[in-house]
PDB file of C-alpha atoms and ligand atoms in Angstrom:
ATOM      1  CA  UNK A   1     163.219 178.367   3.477  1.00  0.00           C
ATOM      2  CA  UNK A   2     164.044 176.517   7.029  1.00  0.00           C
ATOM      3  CA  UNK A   3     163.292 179.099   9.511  1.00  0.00           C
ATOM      4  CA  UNK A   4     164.692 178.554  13.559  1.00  0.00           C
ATOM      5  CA  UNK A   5     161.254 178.794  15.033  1.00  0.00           C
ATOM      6  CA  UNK A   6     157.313 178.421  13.880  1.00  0.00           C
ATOM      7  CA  UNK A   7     154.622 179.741  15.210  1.00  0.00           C
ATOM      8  CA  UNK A   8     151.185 179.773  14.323  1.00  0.00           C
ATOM      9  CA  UNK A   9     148.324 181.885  15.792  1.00  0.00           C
ATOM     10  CA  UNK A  10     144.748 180.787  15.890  1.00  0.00           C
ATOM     11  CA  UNK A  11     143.233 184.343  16.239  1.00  0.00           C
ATOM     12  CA  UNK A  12     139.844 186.068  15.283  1.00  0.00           C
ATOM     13  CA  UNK A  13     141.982 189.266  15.429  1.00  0.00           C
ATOM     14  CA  UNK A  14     145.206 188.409  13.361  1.00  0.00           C
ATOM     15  CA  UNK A  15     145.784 192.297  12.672  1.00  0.00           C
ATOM     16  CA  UNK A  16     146.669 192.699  16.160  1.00  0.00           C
ATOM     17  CA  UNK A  17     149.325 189.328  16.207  1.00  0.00           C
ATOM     18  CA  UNK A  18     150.466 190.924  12.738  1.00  0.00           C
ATOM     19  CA  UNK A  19     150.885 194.456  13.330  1.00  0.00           C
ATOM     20  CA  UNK A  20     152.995 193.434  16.694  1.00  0.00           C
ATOM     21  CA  UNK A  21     154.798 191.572  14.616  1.00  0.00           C
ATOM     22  CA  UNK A  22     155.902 194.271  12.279  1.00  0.00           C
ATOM     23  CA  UNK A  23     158.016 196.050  14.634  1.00  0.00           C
ATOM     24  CA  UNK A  24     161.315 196.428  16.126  1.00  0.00           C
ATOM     25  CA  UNK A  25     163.285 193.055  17.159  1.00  0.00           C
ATOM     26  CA  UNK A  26     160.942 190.767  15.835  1.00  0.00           C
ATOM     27  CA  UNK A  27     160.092 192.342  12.568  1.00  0.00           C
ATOM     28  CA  UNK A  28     163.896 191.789  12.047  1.00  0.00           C
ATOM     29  CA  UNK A  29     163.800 188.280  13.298  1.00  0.00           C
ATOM     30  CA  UNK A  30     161.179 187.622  10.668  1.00  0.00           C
ATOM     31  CA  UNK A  31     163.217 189.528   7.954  1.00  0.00           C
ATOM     32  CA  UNK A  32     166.010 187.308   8.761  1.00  0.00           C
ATOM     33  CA  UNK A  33     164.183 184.392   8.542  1.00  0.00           C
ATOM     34  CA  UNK A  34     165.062 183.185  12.464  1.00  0.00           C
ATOM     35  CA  UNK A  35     160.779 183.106  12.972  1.00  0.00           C
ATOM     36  CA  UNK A  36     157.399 182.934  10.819  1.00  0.00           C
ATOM     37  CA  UNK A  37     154.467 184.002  12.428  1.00  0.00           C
ATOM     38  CA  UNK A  38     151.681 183.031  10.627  1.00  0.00           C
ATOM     39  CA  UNK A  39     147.857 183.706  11.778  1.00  0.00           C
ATOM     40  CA  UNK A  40     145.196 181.375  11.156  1.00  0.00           C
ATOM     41  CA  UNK A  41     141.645 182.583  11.355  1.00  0.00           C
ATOM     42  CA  UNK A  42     138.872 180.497  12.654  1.00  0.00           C
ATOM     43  CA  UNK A  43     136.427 182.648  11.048  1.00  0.00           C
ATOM     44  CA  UNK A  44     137.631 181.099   7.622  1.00  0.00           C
ATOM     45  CA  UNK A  45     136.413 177.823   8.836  1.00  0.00           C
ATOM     46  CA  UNK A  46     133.247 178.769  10.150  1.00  0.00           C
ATOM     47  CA  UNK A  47     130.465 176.688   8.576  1.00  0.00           C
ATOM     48  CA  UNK A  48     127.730 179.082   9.333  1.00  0.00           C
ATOM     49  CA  UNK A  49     126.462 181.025   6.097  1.00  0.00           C
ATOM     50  CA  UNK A  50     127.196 184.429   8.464  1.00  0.00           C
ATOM     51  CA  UNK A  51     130.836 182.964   9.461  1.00  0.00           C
ATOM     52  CA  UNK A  52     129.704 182.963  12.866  1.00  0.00           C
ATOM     53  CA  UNK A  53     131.752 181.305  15.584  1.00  0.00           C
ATOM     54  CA  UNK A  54     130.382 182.252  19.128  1.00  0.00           C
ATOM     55  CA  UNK A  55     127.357 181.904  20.394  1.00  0.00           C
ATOM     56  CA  UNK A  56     125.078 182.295  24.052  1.00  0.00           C
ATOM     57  CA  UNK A  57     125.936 179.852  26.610  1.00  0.00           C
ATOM     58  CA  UNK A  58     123.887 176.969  27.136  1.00  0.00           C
ATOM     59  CA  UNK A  59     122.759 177.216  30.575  1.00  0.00           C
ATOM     60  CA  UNK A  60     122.502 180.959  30.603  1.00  0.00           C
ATOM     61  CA  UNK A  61     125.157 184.134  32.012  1.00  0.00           C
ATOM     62  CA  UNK A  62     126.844 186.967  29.864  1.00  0.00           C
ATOM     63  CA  UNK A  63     129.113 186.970  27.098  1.00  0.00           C
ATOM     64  CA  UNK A  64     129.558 184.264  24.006  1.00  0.00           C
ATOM     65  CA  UNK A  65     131.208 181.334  23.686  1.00  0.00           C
ATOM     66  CA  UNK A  66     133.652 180.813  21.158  1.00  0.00           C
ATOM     67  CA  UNK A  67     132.137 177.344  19.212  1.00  0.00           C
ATOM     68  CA  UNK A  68     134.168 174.467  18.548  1.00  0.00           C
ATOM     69  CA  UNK A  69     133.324 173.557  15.210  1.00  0.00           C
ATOM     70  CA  UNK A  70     136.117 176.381  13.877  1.00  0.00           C
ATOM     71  CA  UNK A  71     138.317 176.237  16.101  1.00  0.00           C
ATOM     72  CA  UNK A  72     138.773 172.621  15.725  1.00  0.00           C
ATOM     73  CA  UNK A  73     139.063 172.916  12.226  1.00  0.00           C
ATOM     74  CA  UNK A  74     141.230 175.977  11.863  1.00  0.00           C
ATOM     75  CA  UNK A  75     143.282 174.192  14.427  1.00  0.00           C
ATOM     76  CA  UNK A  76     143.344 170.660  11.993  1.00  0.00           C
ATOM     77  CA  UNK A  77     144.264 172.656   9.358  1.00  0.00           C
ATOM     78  CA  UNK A  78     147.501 173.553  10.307  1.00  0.00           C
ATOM     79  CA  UNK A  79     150.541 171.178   9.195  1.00  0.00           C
ATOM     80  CA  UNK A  80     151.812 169.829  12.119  1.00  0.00           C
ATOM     81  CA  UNK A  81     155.500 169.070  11.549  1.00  0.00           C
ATOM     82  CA  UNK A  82     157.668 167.126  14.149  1.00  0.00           C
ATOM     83  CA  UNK A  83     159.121 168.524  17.496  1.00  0.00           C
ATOM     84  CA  UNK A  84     155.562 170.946  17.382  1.00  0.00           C
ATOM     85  CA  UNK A  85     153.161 172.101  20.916  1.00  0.00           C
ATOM     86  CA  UNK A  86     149.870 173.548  21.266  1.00  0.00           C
ATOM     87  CA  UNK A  87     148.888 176.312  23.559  1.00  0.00           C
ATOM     88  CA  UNK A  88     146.034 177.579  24.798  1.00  0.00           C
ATOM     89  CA  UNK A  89     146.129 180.935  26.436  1.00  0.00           C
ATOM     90  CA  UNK A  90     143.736 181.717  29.107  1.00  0.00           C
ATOM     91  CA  UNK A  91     143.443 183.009  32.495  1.00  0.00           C
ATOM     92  CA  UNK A  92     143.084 179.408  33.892  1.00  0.00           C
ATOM     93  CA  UNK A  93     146.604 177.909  32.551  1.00  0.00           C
ATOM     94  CA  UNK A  94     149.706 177.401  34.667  1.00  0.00           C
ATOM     95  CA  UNK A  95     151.491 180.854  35.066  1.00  0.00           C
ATOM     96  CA  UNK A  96     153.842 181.686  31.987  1.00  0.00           C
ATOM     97  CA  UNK A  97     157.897 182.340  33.313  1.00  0.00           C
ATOM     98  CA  UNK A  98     161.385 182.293  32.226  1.00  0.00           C
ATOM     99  CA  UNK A  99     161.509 178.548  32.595  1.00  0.00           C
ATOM    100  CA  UNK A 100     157.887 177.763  30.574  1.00  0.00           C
ATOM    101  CA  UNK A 101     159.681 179.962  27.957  1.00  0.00           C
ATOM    102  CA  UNK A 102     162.998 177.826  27.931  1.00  0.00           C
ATOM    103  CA  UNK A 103     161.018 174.946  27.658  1.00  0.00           C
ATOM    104  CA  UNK A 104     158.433 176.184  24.903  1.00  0.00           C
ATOM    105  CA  UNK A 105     162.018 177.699  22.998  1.00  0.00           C
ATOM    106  CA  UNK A 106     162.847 173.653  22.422  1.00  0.00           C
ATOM    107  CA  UNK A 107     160.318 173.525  19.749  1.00  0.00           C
ATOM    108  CA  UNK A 108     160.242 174.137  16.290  1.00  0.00           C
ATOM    109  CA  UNK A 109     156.827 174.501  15.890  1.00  0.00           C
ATOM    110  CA  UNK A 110     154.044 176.326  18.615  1.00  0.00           C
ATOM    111  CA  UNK A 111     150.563 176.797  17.818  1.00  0.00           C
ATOM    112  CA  UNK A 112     149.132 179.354  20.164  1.00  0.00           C
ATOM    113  CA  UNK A 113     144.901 179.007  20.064  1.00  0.00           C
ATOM    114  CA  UNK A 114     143.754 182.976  21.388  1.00  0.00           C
ATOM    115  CA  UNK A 115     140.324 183.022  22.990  1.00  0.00           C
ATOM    116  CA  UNK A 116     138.172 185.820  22.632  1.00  0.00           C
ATOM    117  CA  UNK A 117     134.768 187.184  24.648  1.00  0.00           C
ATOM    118  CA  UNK A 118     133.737 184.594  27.437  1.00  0.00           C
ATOM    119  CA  UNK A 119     136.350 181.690  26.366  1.00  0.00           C
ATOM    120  CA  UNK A 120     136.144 178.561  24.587  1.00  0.00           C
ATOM    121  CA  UNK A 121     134.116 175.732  24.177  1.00  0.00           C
ATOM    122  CA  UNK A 122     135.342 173.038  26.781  1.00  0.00           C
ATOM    123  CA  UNK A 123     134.781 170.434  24.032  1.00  0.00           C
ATOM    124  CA  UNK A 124     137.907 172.789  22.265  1.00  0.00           C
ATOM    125  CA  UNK A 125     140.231 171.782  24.813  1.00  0.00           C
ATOM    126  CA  UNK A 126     138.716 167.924  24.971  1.00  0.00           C
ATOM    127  CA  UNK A 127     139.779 167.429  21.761  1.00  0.00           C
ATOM    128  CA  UNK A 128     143.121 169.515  20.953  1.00  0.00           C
ATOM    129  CA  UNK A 129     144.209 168.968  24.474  1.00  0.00           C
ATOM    130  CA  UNK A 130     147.145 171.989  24.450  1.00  0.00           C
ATOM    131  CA  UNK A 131     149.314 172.854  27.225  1.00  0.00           C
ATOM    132  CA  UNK A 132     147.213 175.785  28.915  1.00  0.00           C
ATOM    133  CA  UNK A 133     148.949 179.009  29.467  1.00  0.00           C
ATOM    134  CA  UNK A 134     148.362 182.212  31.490  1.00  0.00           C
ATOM    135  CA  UNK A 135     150.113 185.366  31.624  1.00  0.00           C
ATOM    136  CA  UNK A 136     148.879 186.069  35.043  1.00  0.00           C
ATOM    137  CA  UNK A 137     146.078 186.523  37.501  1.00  0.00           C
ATOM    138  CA  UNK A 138     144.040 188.826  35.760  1.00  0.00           C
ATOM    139  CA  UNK A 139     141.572 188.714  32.786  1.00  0.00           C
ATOM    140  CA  UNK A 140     141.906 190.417  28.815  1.00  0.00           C
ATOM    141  CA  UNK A 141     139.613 190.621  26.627  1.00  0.00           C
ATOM    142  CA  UNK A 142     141.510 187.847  24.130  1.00  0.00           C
ATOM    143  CA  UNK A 143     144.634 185.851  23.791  1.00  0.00           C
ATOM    144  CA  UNK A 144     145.989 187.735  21.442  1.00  0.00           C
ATOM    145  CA  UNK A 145     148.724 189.833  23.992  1.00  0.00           C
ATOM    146  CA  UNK A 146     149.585 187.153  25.777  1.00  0.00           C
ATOM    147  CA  UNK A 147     150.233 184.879  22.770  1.00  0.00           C
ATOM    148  CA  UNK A 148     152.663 188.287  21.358  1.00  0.00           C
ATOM    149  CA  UNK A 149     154.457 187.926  24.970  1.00  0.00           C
ATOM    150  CA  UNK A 150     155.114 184.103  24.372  1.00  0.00           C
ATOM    151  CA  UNK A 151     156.021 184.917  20.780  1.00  0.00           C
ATOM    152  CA  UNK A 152     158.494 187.803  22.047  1.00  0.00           C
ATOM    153  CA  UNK A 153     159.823 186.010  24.578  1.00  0.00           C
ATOM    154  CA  UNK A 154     160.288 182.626  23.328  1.00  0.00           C
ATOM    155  CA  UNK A 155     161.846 184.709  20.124  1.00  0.00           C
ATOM    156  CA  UNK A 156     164.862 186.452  22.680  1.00  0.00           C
ATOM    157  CA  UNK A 157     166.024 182.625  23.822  1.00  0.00           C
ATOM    158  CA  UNK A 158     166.525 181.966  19.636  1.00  0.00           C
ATOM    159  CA  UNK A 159     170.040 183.021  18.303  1.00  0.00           C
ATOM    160  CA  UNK A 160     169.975 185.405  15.893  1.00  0.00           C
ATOM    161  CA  UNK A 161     166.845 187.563  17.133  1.00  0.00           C
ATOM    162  CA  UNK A 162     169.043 189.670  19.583  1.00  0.00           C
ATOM    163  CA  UNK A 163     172.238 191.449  18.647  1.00  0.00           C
ATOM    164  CA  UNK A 164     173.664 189.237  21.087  1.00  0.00           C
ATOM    165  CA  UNK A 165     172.698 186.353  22.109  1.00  0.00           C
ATOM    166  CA  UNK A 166     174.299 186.954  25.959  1.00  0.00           C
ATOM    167  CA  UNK A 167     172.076 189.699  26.251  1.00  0.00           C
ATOM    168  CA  UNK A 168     169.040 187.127  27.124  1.00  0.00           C
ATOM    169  CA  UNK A 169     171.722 184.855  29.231  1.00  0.00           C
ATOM    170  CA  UNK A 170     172.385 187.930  31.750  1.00  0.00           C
ATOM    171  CA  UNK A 171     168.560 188.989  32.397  1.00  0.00           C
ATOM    172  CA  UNK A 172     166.654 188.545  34.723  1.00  0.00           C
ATOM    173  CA  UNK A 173     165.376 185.201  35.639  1.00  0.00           C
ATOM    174  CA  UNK A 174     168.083 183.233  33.484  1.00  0.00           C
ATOM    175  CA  UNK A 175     170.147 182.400  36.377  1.00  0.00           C
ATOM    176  CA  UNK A 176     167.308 182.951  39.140  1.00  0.00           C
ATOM    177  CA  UNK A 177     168.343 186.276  40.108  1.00  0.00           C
ATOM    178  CA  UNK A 178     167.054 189.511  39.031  1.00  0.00           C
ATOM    179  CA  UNK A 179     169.029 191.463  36.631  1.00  0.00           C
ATOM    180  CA  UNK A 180     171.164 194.546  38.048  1.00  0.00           C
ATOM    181  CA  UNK A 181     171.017 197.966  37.015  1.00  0.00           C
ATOM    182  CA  UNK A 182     172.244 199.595  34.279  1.00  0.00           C
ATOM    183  CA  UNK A 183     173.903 202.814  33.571  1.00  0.00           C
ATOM    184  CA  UNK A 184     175.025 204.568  30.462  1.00  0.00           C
ATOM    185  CA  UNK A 185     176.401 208.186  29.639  1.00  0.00           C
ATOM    186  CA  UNK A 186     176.260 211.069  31.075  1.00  0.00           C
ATOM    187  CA  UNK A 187     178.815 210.029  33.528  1.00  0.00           C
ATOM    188  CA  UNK A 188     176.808 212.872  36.490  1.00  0.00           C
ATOM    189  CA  UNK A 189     172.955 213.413  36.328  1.00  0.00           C
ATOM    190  CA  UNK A 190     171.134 215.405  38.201  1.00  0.00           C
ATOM    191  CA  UNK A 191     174.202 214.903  41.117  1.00  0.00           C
ATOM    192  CA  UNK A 192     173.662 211.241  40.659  1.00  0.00           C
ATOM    193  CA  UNK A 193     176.728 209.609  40.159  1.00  0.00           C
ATOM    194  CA  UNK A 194     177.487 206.473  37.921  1.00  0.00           C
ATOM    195  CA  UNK A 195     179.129 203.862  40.407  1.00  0.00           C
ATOM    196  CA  UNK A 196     182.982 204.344  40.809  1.00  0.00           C
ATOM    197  CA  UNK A 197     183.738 200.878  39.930  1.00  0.00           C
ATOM    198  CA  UNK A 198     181.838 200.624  36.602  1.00  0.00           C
ATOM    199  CA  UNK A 199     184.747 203.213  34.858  1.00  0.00           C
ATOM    200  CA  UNK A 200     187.599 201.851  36.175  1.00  0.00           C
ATOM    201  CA  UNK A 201     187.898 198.696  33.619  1.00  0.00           C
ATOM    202  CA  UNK A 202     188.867 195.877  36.209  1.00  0.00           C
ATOM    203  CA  UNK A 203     186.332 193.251  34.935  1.00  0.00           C
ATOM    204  CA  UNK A 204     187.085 191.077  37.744  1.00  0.00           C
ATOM    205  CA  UNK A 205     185.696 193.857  40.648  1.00  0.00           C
ATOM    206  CA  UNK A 206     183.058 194.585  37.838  1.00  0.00           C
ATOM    207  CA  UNK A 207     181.650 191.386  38.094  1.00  0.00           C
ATOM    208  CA  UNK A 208     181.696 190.913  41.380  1.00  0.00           C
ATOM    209  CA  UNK A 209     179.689 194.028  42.329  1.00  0.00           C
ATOM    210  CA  UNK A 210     176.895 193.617  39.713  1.00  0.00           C
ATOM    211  CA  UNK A 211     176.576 190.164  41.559  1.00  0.00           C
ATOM    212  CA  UNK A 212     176.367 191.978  44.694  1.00  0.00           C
ATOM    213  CA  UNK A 213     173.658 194.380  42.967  1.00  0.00           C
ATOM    214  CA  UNK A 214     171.726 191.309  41.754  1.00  0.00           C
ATOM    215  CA  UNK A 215     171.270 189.390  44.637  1.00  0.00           C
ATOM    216  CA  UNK A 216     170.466 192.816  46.974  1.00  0.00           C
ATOM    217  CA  UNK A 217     167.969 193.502  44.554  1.00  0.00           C
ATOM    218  CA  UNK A 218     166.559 190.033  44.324  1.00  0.00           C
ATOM    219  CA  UNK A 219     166.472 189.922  47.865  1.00  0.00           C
ATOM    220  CA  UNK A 220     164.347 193.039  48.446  1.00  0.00           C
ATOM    221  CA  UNK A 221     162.344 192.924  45.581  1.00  0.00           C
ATOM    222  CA  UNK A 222     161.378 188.838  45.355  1.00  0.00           C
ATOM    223  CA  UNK A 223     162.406 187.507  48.096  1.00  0.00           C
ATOM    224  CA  UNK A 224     160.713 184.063  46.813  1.00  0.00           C
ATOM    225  CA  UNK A 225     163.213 184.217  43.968  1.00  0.00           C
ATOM    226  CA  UNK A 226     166.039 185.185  46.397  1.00  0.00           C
ATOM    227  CA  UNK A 227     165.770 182.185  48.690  1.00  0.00           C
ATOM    228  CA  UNK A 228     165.260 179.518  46.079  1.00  0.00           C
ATOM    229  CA  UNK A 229     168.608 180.819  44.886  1.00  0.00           C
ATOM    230  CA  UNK A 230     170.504 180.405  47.935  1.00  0.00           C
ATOM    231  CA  UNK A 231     168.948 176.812  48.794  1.00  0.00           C
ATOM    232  CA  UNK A 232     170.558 176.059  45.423  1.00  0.00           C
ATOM    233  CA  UNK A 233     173.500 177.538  46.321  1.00  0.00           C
ATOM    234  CA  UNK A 234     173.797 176.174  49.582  1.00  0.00           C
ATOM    235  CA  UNK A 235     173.649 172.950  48.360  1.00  0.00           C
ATOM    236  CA  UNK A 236     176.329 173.125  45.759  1.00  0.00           C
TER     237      UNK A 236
HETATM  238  C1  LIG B 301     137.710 187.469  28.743  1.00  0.00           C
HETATM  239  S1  LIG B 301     138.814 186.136  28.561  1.00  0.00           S
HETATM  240  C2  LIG B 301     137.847 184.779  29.104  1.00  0.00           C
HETATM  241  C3  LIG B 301     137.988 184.488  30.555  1.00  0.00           C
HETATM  242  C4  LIG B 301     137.167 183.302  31.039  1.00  0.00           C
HETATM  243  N1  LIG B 301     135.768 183.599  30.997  1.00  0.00           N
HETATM  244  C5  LIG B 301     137.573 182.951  32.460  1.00  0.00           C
HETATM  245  O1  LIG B 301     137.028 183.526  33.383  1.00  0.00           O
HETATM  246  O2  LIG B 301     138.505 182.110  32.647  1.00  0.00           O
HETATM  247  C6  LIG B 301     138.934 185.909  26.842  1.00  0.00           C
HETATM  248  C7  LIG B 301     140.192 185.258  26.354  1.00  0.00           C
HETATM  249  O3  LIG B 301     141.303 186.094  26.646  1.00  0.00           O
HETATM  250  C8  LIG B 301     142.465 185.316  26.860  1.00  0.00           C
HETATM  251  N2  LIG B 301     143.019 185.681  28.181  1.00  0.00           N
HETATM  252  C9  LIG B 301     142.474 186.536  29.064  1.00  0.00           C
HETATM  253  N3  LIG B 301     143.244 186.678  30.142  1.00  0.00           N
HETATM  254  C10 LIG B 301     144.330 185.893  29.959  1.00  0.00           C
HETATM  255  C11 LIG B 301     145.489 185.603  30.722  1.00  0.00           C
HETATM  256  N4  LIG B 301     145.687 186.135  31.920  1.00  0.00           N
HETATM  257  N5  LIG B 301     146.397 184.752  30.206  1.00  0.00           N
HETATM  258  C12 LIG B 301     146.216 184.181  29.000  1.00  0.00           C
HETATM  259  N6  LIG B 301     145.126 184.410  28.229  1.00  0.00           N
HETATM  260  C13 LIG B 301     144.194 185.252  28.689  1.00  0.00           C
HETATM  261  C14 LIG B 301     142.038 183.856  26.736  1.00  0.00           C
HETATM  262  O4  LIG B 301     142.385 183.380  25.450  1.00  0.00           O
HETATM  263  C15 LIG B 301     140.542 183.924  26.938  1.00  0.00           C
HETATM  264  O5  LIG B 301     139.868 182.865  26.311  1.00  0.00           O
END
């Protein structure tokens, strides 16, 4: 079976990954066969008689450390086919976006490696070396959601997982702006009115104000986003 997209989670908690999974848009991507997910647990590889696979930190402080010896080997067991990535999630990665997601959607194959309780073993990332990953400036306790929002996200850029594929080509972020709003029936709620121009079928006028609605939007809401789009535009 060739499926669009790979991707294989290193987890110590693959019911999370796999009950995610089983839901909505991408339990219909899987059905169709445009993604696997498959979960690889390091506890399988553990060599310890109790499958352990943290332990105290040398040097002292709280929490465990997640050892290398299954990791690594979880990680080595995994056939690596060509056009494949590695990622590690954690807090200390460069910050996941639209255009990391583009980028990671080029592959056939991504590994995602989920940390758990104080992190990994730095000898973990010394010898898979992955691209390193963070889904912002705050802490979880494991890489499991933030490898399920590169899985969903990464899934939406892959025809066939959306209804329609321009869905994903008119949100926000995909052409720098953010997205603008949406309306659907009842025409009147609550005295709020749907805008005039959105019923009266000129496409043209249509366009033009959800443009309008965008870039206001963008402007008051990121304005970081908002001027990197009119630098570009400037210069075209
Ligand atoms: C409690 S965190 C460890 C944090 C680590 N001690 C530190 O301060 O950098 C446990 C695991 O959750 C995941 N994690 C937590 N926050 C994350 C974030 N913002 N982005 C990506 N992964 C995160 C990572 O896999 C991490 O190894």
């Amino acid at each position: 079976m060739k499926f669009t997209k790979r991707f294989n989670v290193l987890t110590l908690f693959p019911e999370m990954v796999e009950s995610c999974c089983g839901c909505s848009i991408l339990k219909r991507a899987i059905e169709n066969n445009v993604i696997e997910v498959k979960t690889i647990n390091p506890r399988d590889f553990s060599l310890d008689k109790h499958k352990k696979v943290d332990d105290k930190p040398y040097g002292g402080g709280a929490g465990m450390v997640l050892m290398a010896q299954p990791y690594v080997d979880a990680y080595e067991s995994i056939e690596k086919i060509e056009n494949s990535i590695t990622v590690m999630l954690t807090p200390q990665g460069e910050v996941f976006n639209d255009q990391i997601c583009n980028d990671l959607a080029k592959y056939d194959q991504i590994v995602l490696i989920c940390g758990h309780y104080e992190g990994f073993d730095e000898r973990i990332r010394t010898i898979i070396s992955p691209r390193e990953i963070s889904i912002g400036d705050f802490v979880l306790t494991g890489g499991e959601l933030p490898a399920l929002c590169l899985i969903d996200s990464i899934s939406r850029k892959i025809e066939g997982t959306l209804g329609k594929i321009e869905s994903a080509d008119e949100d926000s972020f995909s052409n720098g702006l953010l997205e603008y709003p949406h309306y659907t029936k009842p025409r009147e709620y609550k005295g709020l009115e749907v805008p005039e121009v959105l019923l009266n079928g000129n496409h043209k006028e249509i366009e033009k104000f959800r443009h309008e609605q965008s870039l206001e939007r963008t402007k008051l809401r990121r304005k970081d986003l908002y001027d990197k789009y009119m630098e570009g535009a400037e210069k075209l």
